[in-house]
CSV table of C-alpha atoms and ligand atoms in Angstrom, one decimal:
chain,number,residue,atom,x,y,z
I,5,MET,CA,0.0,0.0,0.0
I,6,ASN,CA,1.1,3.6,-0.7
I,7,GLN,CA,2.4,5.5,2.3
I,8,ILE,CA,-0.3,8.0,3.1
I,9,TYR,CA,0.6,11.6,3.9
I,10,ASN,CA,-2.2,13.6,5.5
I,11,PHE,CA,-2.1,17.3,4.8
I,12,SER,CA,-5.4,18.0,6.7
I,13,ALA,CA,-5.6,21.5,8.4
I,14,GLY,CA,-7.2,19.9,11.5
I,15,PRO,CA,-7.9,17.5,13.0
I,16,ALA,CA,-4.4,16.9,11.6
I,17,MET,CA,-2.0,14.0,11.4
I,18,LEU,CA,-0.5,13.0,14.7
I,19,PRO,CA,3.1,11.6,15.2
I,20,LYS,CA,3.2,7.9,14.3
I,21,GLU,CA,5.2,7.2,17.4
I,22,VAL,CA,2.4,8.7,19.6
I,23,MET,CA,-0.3,6.7,17.8
I,24,LEU,CA,1.7,3.5,18.4
I,25,ILE,CA,2.1,4.2,22.1
I,26,ALA,CA,-1.7,5.0,22.4
I,27,GLN,CA,-2.5,1.8,20.5
I,28,LYS,CA,-0.3,-0.3,22.8
I,29,GLU,CA,-1.7,1.2,25.9
I,30,PHE,CA,-5.3,1.4,24.7
I,31,LEU,CA,-6.8,-1.6,26.6
I,32,ASN,CA,-4.6,-1.6,29.6
I,33,TRP,CA,-3.2,1.7,30.6
I,34,LYS,CA,-0.2,1.6,33.0
I,35,ASN,CA,-1.1,-2.0,33.8
I,36,LEU,CA,-4.2,-0.9,35.6
I,37,GLY,CA,-6.3,-3.4,33.6
I,38,VAL,CA,-8.5,-0.7,32.1
I,39,SER,CA,-8.3,1.7,29.3
I,40,ILE,CA,-7.6,5.4,30.0
I,41,LEU,CA,-11.0,6.0,28.4
I,42,GLU,CA,-12.6,4.2,31.4
I,43,MET,CA,-10.7,5.9,34.2
I,44,SER,CA,-12.0,8.6,36.5
I,45,HIS,CA,-10.4,12.0,36.0
I,46,ARG,CA,-10.2,12.1,39.8
I,47,SER,CA,-8.0,9.0,40.0
I,48,GLU,CA,-4.5,9.4,41.2
I,49,GLU,CA,-3.0,8.0,38.0
I,50,PHE,CA,-4.9,10.3,35.7
I,51,PHE,CA,-4.2,13.3,37.9
I,52,ASN,CA,-0.5,12.6,37.9
I,53,MET,CA,-0.5,12.3,34.1
I,54,THR,CA,-2.2,15.8,33.9
I,55,LYS,CA,0.4,17.3,36.3
I,56,LYS,CA,3.2,15.7,34.2
I,57,SER,CA,1.7,17.0,30.9
I,58,ILE,CA,1.7,20.6,32.3
I,59,LYS,CA,5.2,20.2,33.6
I,60,ILE,CA,6.5,19.0,30.2
I,61,LEU,CA,4.6,21.7,28.3
I,62,ARG,CA,5.9,24.4,30.6
I,63,LYS,CA,9.4,23.2,29.9
I,64,ILE,CA,9.2,22.8,26.1
I,65,LEU,CA,7.4,26.2,25.6
I,66,ASN,CA,9.4,27.9,28.4
I,67,VAL,CA,6.3,29.1,30.2
I,68,PRO,CA,7.3,31.2,33.3
I,69,HIS,CA,5.7,30.4,36.6
I,70,SER,CA,3.9,33.7,36.6
I,71,TYR,CA,1.7,32.1,34.0
I,72,GLU,CA,-1.0,29.4,34.5
I,73,ILE,CA,-1.5,26.6,32.0
I,74,LEU,CA,-5.2,25.6,31.7
I,75,PHE,CA,-7.1,23.1,29.6
I,76,CYS,CA,-10.8,23.4,28.9
I,77,HIS,CA,-13.6,22.4,26.6
I,78,GLY,CA,-15.1,24.3,23.7
I,79,GLY,CA,-12.2,24.6,21.2
I,80,ALA,CA,-10.8,27.9,20.0
I,81,ARG,CA,-14.3,29.2,19.1
I,82,GLY,CA,-15.2,28.7,22.8
I,83,GLN,CA,-12.3,31.0,23.6
I,84,PHE,CA,-13.7,33.6,21.2
I,85,SER,CA,-16.4,34.0,24.0
I,86,ALA,CA,-14.2,33.2,27.0
I,87,ILE,CA,-11.7,35.9,26.2
I,88,PRO,CA,-14.2,38.9,26.5
I,89,LEU,CA,-16.1,37.1,29.2
I,90,ASN,CA,-13.0,36.8,31.3
I,91,LEU,CA,-11.1,40.0,30.4
I,92,ILE,CA,-13.6,42.7,30.0
I,93,ASP,CA,-13.5,44.7,33.2
I,94,LYS,CA,-14.4,48.3,33.5
I,95,VAL,CA,-13.7,49.1,29.9
I,96,THR,CA,-16.0,47.3,27.4
I,97,LYS,CA,-13.9,48.0,24.4
I,98,ALA,CA,-11.3,45.7,22.9
I,99,ASP,CA,-9.0,46.0,19.8
I,100,TYR,CA,-9.3,43.1,17.3
I,101,ILE,CA,-6.7,42.9,14.6
I,102,ASN,CA,-8.2,41.6,11.4
I,103,THR,CA,-5.9,39.5,9.3
I,104,GLY,CA,-8.3,36.9,7.9
I,105,PHE,CA,-11.2,34.5,8.5
I,106,TRP,CA,-10.4,33.4,12.1
I,107,SER,CA,-9.3,36.7,13.5
I,108,LEU,CA,-12.5,38.3,12.1
I,109,ALA,CA,-14.6,35.4,13.4
I,110,ALA,CA,-13.2,36.1,16.9
I,111,ALA,CA,-14.1,39.8,16.6
I,112,ILE,CA,-17.6,39.0,15.4
I,113,GLU,CA,-18.3,36.6,18.3
I,114,SER,CA,-16.9,39.2,20.8
I,115,LYS,CA,-19.7,41.6,19.7
I,116,LYS,CA,-22.0,39.6,22.0
I,117,TYR,CA,-20.1,40.8,25.0
I,118,CYS,CA,-18.1,43.9,24.2
I,119,ASN,CA,-17.5,46.6,21.5
I,120,PRO,CA,-14.7,45.4,19.3
I,121,ASN,CA,-12.7,48.0,17.4
I,122,ILE,CA,-11.8,46.0,14.3
I,123,ILE,CA,-8.5,47.1,12.9
I,124,ASN,CA,-7.6,46.1,9.4
I,125,VAL,CA,-3.9,45.5,9.0
I,126,LYS,CA,-4.0,43.7,5.6
I,127,LYS,CA,-2.6,45.5,2.5
I,128,ILE,CA,-2.0,44.5,-1.1
I,129,ILE,CA,1.5,45.4,-2.1
I,130,ASN,CA,2.8,44.3,-5.5
I,131,ASN,CA,-0.2,41.9,-5.9
I,132,LYS,CA,0.7,40.2,-2.7
I,133,VAL,CA,-1.1,40.2,0.6
I,134,SER,CA,1.0,41.9,3.3
I,135,ILE,CA,0.4,42.5,7.0
I,136,LEU,CA,1.5,45.8,8.3
I,137,PRO,CA,4.4,45.6,10.8
I,138,ILE,CA,3.0,45.6,14.4
I,139,LYS,CA,4.5,49.0,15.1
I,140,ASP,CA,2.2,50.5,12.4
I,141,TRP,CA,-1.1,49.0,13.7
I,142,LEU,CA,-3.5,51.8,14.5
I,143,LEU,CA,-4.4,50.6,18.0
I,144,SER,CA,-6.8,52.5,20.3
I,145,ASN,CA,-5.1,54.4,23.1
I,146,ASN,CA,-5.3,53.0,26.5
I,147,THR,CA,-9.1,52.7,26.3
I,148,VAL,CA,-9.4,49.0,25.6
I,149,SER,CA,-9.4,46.0,27.9
I,150,TYR,CA,-7.1,44.0,25.5
I,151,ILE,CA,-5.8,43.5,22.0
I,152,HIS,CA,-6.6,40.3,20.2
I,153,TYR,CA,-4.8,38.9,17.2
I,154,CYS,CA,-4.1,35.7,15.3
I,155,PRO,CA,-0.5,34.9,14.4
I,156,ASN,CA,-1.4,32.2,11.9
I,157,GLU,CA,-4.5,32.4,9.7
I,158,THR,CA,-5.1,28.7,9.0
I,159,ILE,CA,-7.4,29.3,6.0
I,160,GLU,CA,-5.5,31.9,4.0
I,161,GLY,CA,-2.0,30.8,5.1
I,162,ILE,CA,-1.1,34.2,6.4
I,163,ALA,CA,1.3,34.5,9.4
I,164,ILE,CA,2.7,37.2,11.6
I,165,HIS,CA,6.1,36.0,12.6
I,166,GLU,CA,7.2,39.0,14.6
I,167,GLU,CA,6.1,39.1,18.2
I,168,PRO,CA,4.2,42.0,19.8
I,169,THR,CA,6.4,43.7,22.4
I,170,PHE,CA,4.0,46.3,23.8
I,171,THR,CA,4.5,47.4,27.3
I,172,ASN,CA,1.4,47.7,29.6
I,173,LYS,CA,-1.0,46.2,27.1
I,174,ILE,CA,-2.9,43.0,27.5
I,175,VAL,CA,-2.2,41.0,24.3
I,176,VAL,CA,-4.2,37.9,23.5
I,177,GLY,CA,-3.1,35.5,20.7
I,178,ASP,CA,-5.1,32.8,19.0
I,179,PHE,CA,-2.3,30.3,18.5
I,180,SER,CA,-4.5,27.4,17.3
I,181,SER,CA,-2.5,26.6,14.2
I,182,THR,CA,1.0,27.7,15.2
I,183,ILE,CA,1.5,26.7,18.9
I,184,LEU,CA,4.5,24.5,19.4
I,185,SER,CA,5.7,25.0,15.9
I,186,ARG,CA,8.5,27.4,17.0
I,187,LYS,CA,9.9,29.0,20.1
I,188,ILE,CA,8.0,32.1,21.3
I,189,ASN,CA,8.6,34.5,24.2
I,190,ILE,CA,5.5,33.8,26.4
I,191,GLU,CA,6.2,37.1,28.2
I,192,ASN,CA,5.1,39.0,25.1
I,193,TYR,CA,1.6,37.8,25.7
I,194,SER,CA,-1.0,37.9,28.4
I,195,VAL,CA,-3.2,35.1,27.1
I,196,ILE,CA,-2.4,32.5,24.5
I,197,TYR,CA,-5.1,30.0,23.5
I,198,ALA,CA,-5.2,27.2,21.0
I,199,GLY,CA,-7.5,24.4,19.9
I,200,ALA,CA,-5.6,21.2,20.1
I,201,GLN,CA,-6.3,19.5,16.8
I,202,LYS,CA,-3.2,20.7,14.9
I,203,ASN,CA,0.1,20.6,16.9
I,204,ILE,CA,-1.2,19.5,20.3
I,205,GLY,CA,-3.3,16.4,19.9
I,206,PRO,CA,-6.9,15.4,19.0
I,207,SER,CA,-9.8,17.8,19.0
I,208,GLY,CA,-11.8,18.2,22.2
I,209,ILE,CA,-9.4,20.0,24.4
I,210,THR,CA,-8.3,23.6,24.4
I,211,LEU,CA,-5.1,25.1,25.8
I,212,ILE,CA,-4.9,28.4,27.6
I,213,ILE,CA,-1.8,30.0,28.9
I,214,ILE,CA,-2.6,33.1,31.0
I,215,LYS,CA,-0.7,35.5,33.2
I,216,LYS,CA,-1.6,34.7,36.8
I,217,ASN,CA,-2.3,38.3,37.7
I,218,LEU,CA,-5.2,38.3,35.1
I,219,LEU,CA,-7.0,35.7,37.1
I,220,LYS,CA,-7.8,38.3,39.7
I,221,ILE,CA,-9.7,40.6,37.3
I,222,SER,CA,-13.1,41.6,38.6
I,223,ASN,CA,-15.0,41.2,35.3
I,224,ILE,CA,-18.3,42.9,34.9
I,225,ILE,CA,-19.9,39.9,33.2
I,226,LYS,CA,-19.7,36.5,35.0
I,227,PRO,CA,-18.4,33.9,32.6
I,228,PRO,CA,-20.1,30.5,32.5
I,229,SER,CA,-18.3,28.3,35.0
I,230,ILE,CA,-16.8,26.0,32.4
I,231,LEU,CA,-15.1,29.0,30.7
I,232,ASP,CA,-14.1,30.8,33.9
I,233,TYR,CA,-10.3,31.0,34.0
I,234,ASN,CA,-10.3,31.6,37.7
I,235,LEU,CA,-12.4,28.6,38.4
I,236,LEU,CA,-10.4,26.5,35.9
I,237,SER,CA,-7.2,27.5,37.7
I,238,LYS,CA,-8.6,26.7,41.2
I,239,SER,CA,-9.9,23.3,40.0
I,240,ASN,CA,-6.7,22.1,38.1
I,241,SER,CA,-8.7,22.4,34.9
I,242,MET,CA,-11.2,19.9,36.2
I,243,PHE,CA,-14.2,22.0,37.2
I,244,ASN,CA,-16.1,19.6,35.0
I,245,THR,CA,-14.9,16.3,33.5
I,246,PRO,CA,-12.1,17.1,31.1
I,247,SER,CA,-11.7,15.4,27.7
I,248,THR,CA,-9.6,12.7,29.3
I,249,PHE,CA,-8.5,10.9,26.1
I,250,SER,CA,-7.5,14.1,24.3
I,251,TRP,CA,-5.6,15.3,27.3
I,252,TYR,CA,-3.7,11.9,27.5
I,253,LEU,CA,-2.9,12.1,23.8
I,254,SER,CA,-1.7,15.6,24.1
I,255,PHE,CA,0.6,14.5,26.9
I,256,LEU,CA,2.1,11.9,24.6
I,257,VAL,CA,2.6,14.6,22.0
I,258,PHE,CA,4.4,16.9,24.5
I,259,GLN,CA,6.6,13.9,25.4
I,260,TRP,CA,7.3,13.3,21.7
I,261,ILE,CA,8.4,16.9,21.3
I,262,GLN,CA,10.6,16.7,24.3
I,263,GLN,CA,12.3,13.5,23.1
I,264,ASN,CA,12.8,14.9,19.6
I,265,GLY,CA,15.0,17.8,20.4
I,266,GLY,CA,12.3,20.2,21.7
I,267,LEU,CA,11.1,23.3,19.8
I,268,SER,CA,14.6,24.2,18.4
I,269,HIS,CA,14.6,21.0,16.4
I,270,ILE,CA,10.9,21.2,15.5
I,271,GLU,CA,11.4,24.8,14.3
I,272,GLN,CA,14.3,23.8,12.1
I,273,GLU,CA,12.3,21.0,10.5
I,274,ASN,CA,9.3,23.3,9.9
I,275,GLU,CA,11.6,25.8,8.3
I,276,LYS,CA,13.0,23.1,5.9
I,277,LYS,CA,9.5,21.8,5.0
I,278,SER,CA,8.0,25.2,4.3
I,279,LYS,CA,11.0,26.4,2.3
I,280,LEU,CA,11.0,23.4,0.1
I,281,LEU,CA,7.3,23.9,-0.7
I,282,TYR,CA,7.5,27.7,-1.2
I,283,ASP,CA,10.6,27.3,-3.4
I,284,THR,CA,8.8,24.9,-5.6
I,285,ILE,CA,5.9,27.3,-6.0
I,286,ASP,CA,8.1,30.3,-6.6
I,287,ASN,CA,10.3,28.5,-9.2
I,288,THR,CA,7.4,28.4,-11.7
I,289,ASP,CA,4.5,30.4,-13.0
I,290,PHE,CA,2.4,27.3,-13.0
I,291,TYR,CA,1.7,27.5,-9.2
I,292,ILE,CA,0.9,30.8,-7.4
I,293,ASN,CA,1.1,31.9,-3.8
I,294,ASN,CA,-0.1,35.5,-3.3
I,295,ILE,CA,1.2,36.2,0.1
I,296,SER,CA,4.2,38.4,0.8
I,297,TYR,CA,7.4,36.5,1.8
I,298,LYS,CA,7.4,37.9,5.3
I,299,ASN,CA,3.8,36.8,6.0
I,300,ARG,CA,3.8,33.3,4.6
I,301,SER,CA,2.6,30.7,7.0
I,302,LYS,CA,5.0,27.9,7.8
I,303,MET,CA,2.1,25.6,8.9
I,304,ASN,CA,-0.5,26.1,6.1
I,305,VAL,CA,0.9,26.6,2.6
I,306,VAL,CA,-1.9,27.8,0.4
I,307,PHE,CA,-1.5,28.0,-3.4
I,308,ASN,CA,-3.4,28.0,-6.6
I,309,ILE,CA,-2.7,26.6,-10.0
I,310,PHE,CA,-2.6,29.4,-12.6
I,311,ASN,CA,-5.1,27.5,-14.7
I,312,THR,CA,-7.7,27.0,-11.9
I,313,SER,CA,-9.6,24.4,-13.9
I,314,LEU,CA,-6.7,22.0,-13.0
I,315,HIS,CA,-7.4,22.1,-9.2
I,316,LYS,CA,-9.9,19.2,-9.3
I,317,ILE,CA,-7.5,17.0,-11.3
I,318,PHE,CA,-4.6,18.0,-9.0
I,319,LEU,CA,-6.6,16.9,-6.0
I,320,LYS,CA,-7.8,13.7,-7.6
I,321,GLU,CA,-4.3,12.6,-8.8
I,322,SER,CA,-2.5,13.6,-5.6
I,323,HIS,CA,-5.0,11.6,-3.5
I,324,LYS,CA,-4.5,8.6,-5.7
I,325,ILE,CA,-0.8,8.4,-4.8
I,326,GLY,CA,-1.4,8.9,-1.1
I,327,LEU,CA,-1.3,12.7,-0.7
I,328,HIS,CA,-4.5,13.4,1.2
I,329,SER,CA,-6.6,16.4,2.2
I,330,LEU,CA,-4.9,19.0,0.0
I,331,LYS,CA,-8.2,20.8,-0.8
I,332,GLY,CA,-8.2,24.4,0.2
I,333,HIS,CA,-10.8,25.6,2.6
I,334,ASN,CA,-14.3,26.1,1.0
I,335,PHE,CA,-14.0,29.8,1.9
I,336,ILE,CA,-11.2,30.4,-0.6
I,337,GLY,CA,-10.8,27.2,-2.6
I,338,GLY,CA,-7.4,26.3,-4.2
I,339,ILE,CA,-4.9,24.0,-2.6
I,340,ARG,CA,-3.7,24.0,1.0
I,341,ALA,CA,-0.9,21.8,2.4
I,342,SER,CA,-1.0,21.9,6.1
I,343,ILE,CA,2.5,20.8,7.3
I,344,TYR,CA,2.3,20.8,11.1
I,345,ASN,CA,4.9,19.2,13.4
I,346,ALA,CA,3.9,15.6,12.7
I,347,MET,CA,4.3,15.9,8.9
I,348,PRO,CA,7.8,14.5,8.1
I,349,LEU,CA,10.1,16.1,5.5
I,350,LYS,CA,9.6,13.0,3.5
I,351,GLY,CA,5.9,13.8,3.1
I,352,VAL,CA,6.7,17.3,1.8
I,353,LYS,CA,9.3,15.8,-0.6
I,354,LYS,CA,6.7,13.4,-2.0
I,355,LEU,CA,4.3,16.3,-2.5
I,356,VAL,CA,6.9,18.5,-4.2
I,357,ASN,CA,7.8,15.5,-6.6
I,358,PHE,CA,4.2,15.2,-7.4
I,359,MET,CA,3.8,18.9,-8.1
I,360,LEU,CA,6.8,18.9,-10.5
I,361,LYS,CA,5.4,15.9,-12.4
I,362,PHE,CA,2.0,17.4,-12.5
I,363,GLU,CA,3.4,20.6,-14.0
I,364,LYS,CA,5.2,18.7,-16.6
I,365,LYS,CA,2.1,16.8,-17.6
I,366,TYR,CA,-0.3,19.7,-17.7
I,367,GLY,CA,1.8,22.9,-17.9
O,8,LIG,N1,-8.8,29.8,15.2
O,8,LIG,C1,-7.9,29.3,14.3
O,8,LIG,C2,-6.7,30.0,13.9
O,8,LIG,C3,-8.3,28.1,13.7
O,8,LIG,O1,-7.5,27.5,12.8
O,8,LIG,C4,-9.5,27.4,14.1
O,8,LIG,C5,-9.9,26.1,13.5
O,8,LIG,N2,-9.3,25.7,12.4
O,8,LIG,C6,-10.3,28.0,15.0
O,8,LIG,C7,-9.9,29.2,15.6
O,8,LIG,C8,-11.5,27.3,15.5
O,8,LIG,O2,-11.2,26.2,16.3
O,8,LIG,P1,-12.2,25.2,16.9
O,8,LIG,O3,-12.8,24.4,15.8
O,8,LIG,O4,-11.4,24.4,17.9
O,8,LIG,O5,-13.2,26.0,17.6
């Protein structure tokens, strides 16, 4: 059988090694005679696993002890509500940076709870989409509760690689499709959140990293308990039953990152994979990527074929040889190769080989 490479944007492929451990332990976890799926989240063994997972994550992401690491339900979209519900205090305004589908969706959802000031930072320069440098963002003065932005727009393949370095501003980042893909300086953020189903683990669990002093905010709206950061913190992220299997698998992924050279190594690999793919696109007029070099995502490589009528054939033929889920999001169409941490360089090489042959055949 052909080796399958899965380029899905999420739920995305998981490291093979992780899947094999989960398979081996599935029926009898830690020799307890039961599956982890059947264990109480209040059992000592499960609790110890959660503690260990947080310890490893803190280490690989270099999260200072002045930050809390929380897990909850509801995915990243749940956080679109949780952020204003937890962070709006006396000021009911917030700055939302608009770079694409997901950052705009967060802003729209926030309208239920606050007055978002939606700031467009996308420009077309030389026919390429470009994001203004952070220093040029027209933020409100100190009249907002927080600034929200998305460093990696999963659908359009647009990324902001520079980090915000504001002083005295509460910066919130939707890191759903870029978390754990490279080193970041946590101290540049007040809250980071991410749905798990790309670089963390399976769907069903959401990561929140929050500055501890923000847990003391006296917010004017009381968040639902399951989204209340303060309550989540006091209950070790177990106010209600967590998604136990997703948490366990995420733990295995954190271990996998740690055992594979940590984020330095992961970052280098991601650099190689994305460079190979973008170089292939740039070396021809057959494929097009319309994002400025500095804002190209290293996780979601989005491109079109100049003759768009070939998209369907490209997807059909690539699938036939084991290159799966390359269809662009319905919102914009085209092709999207999501190359998260678990995608090996070998998978990208196979895709590039296919692209070159496809161009020869139809170009
Ligand atoms: N933000 C970003 C950047 C995403 O990529 C996604 C999902 N692809 C979401 C938010 C929504 O995530 P969820 O489905 O976990 O709510």
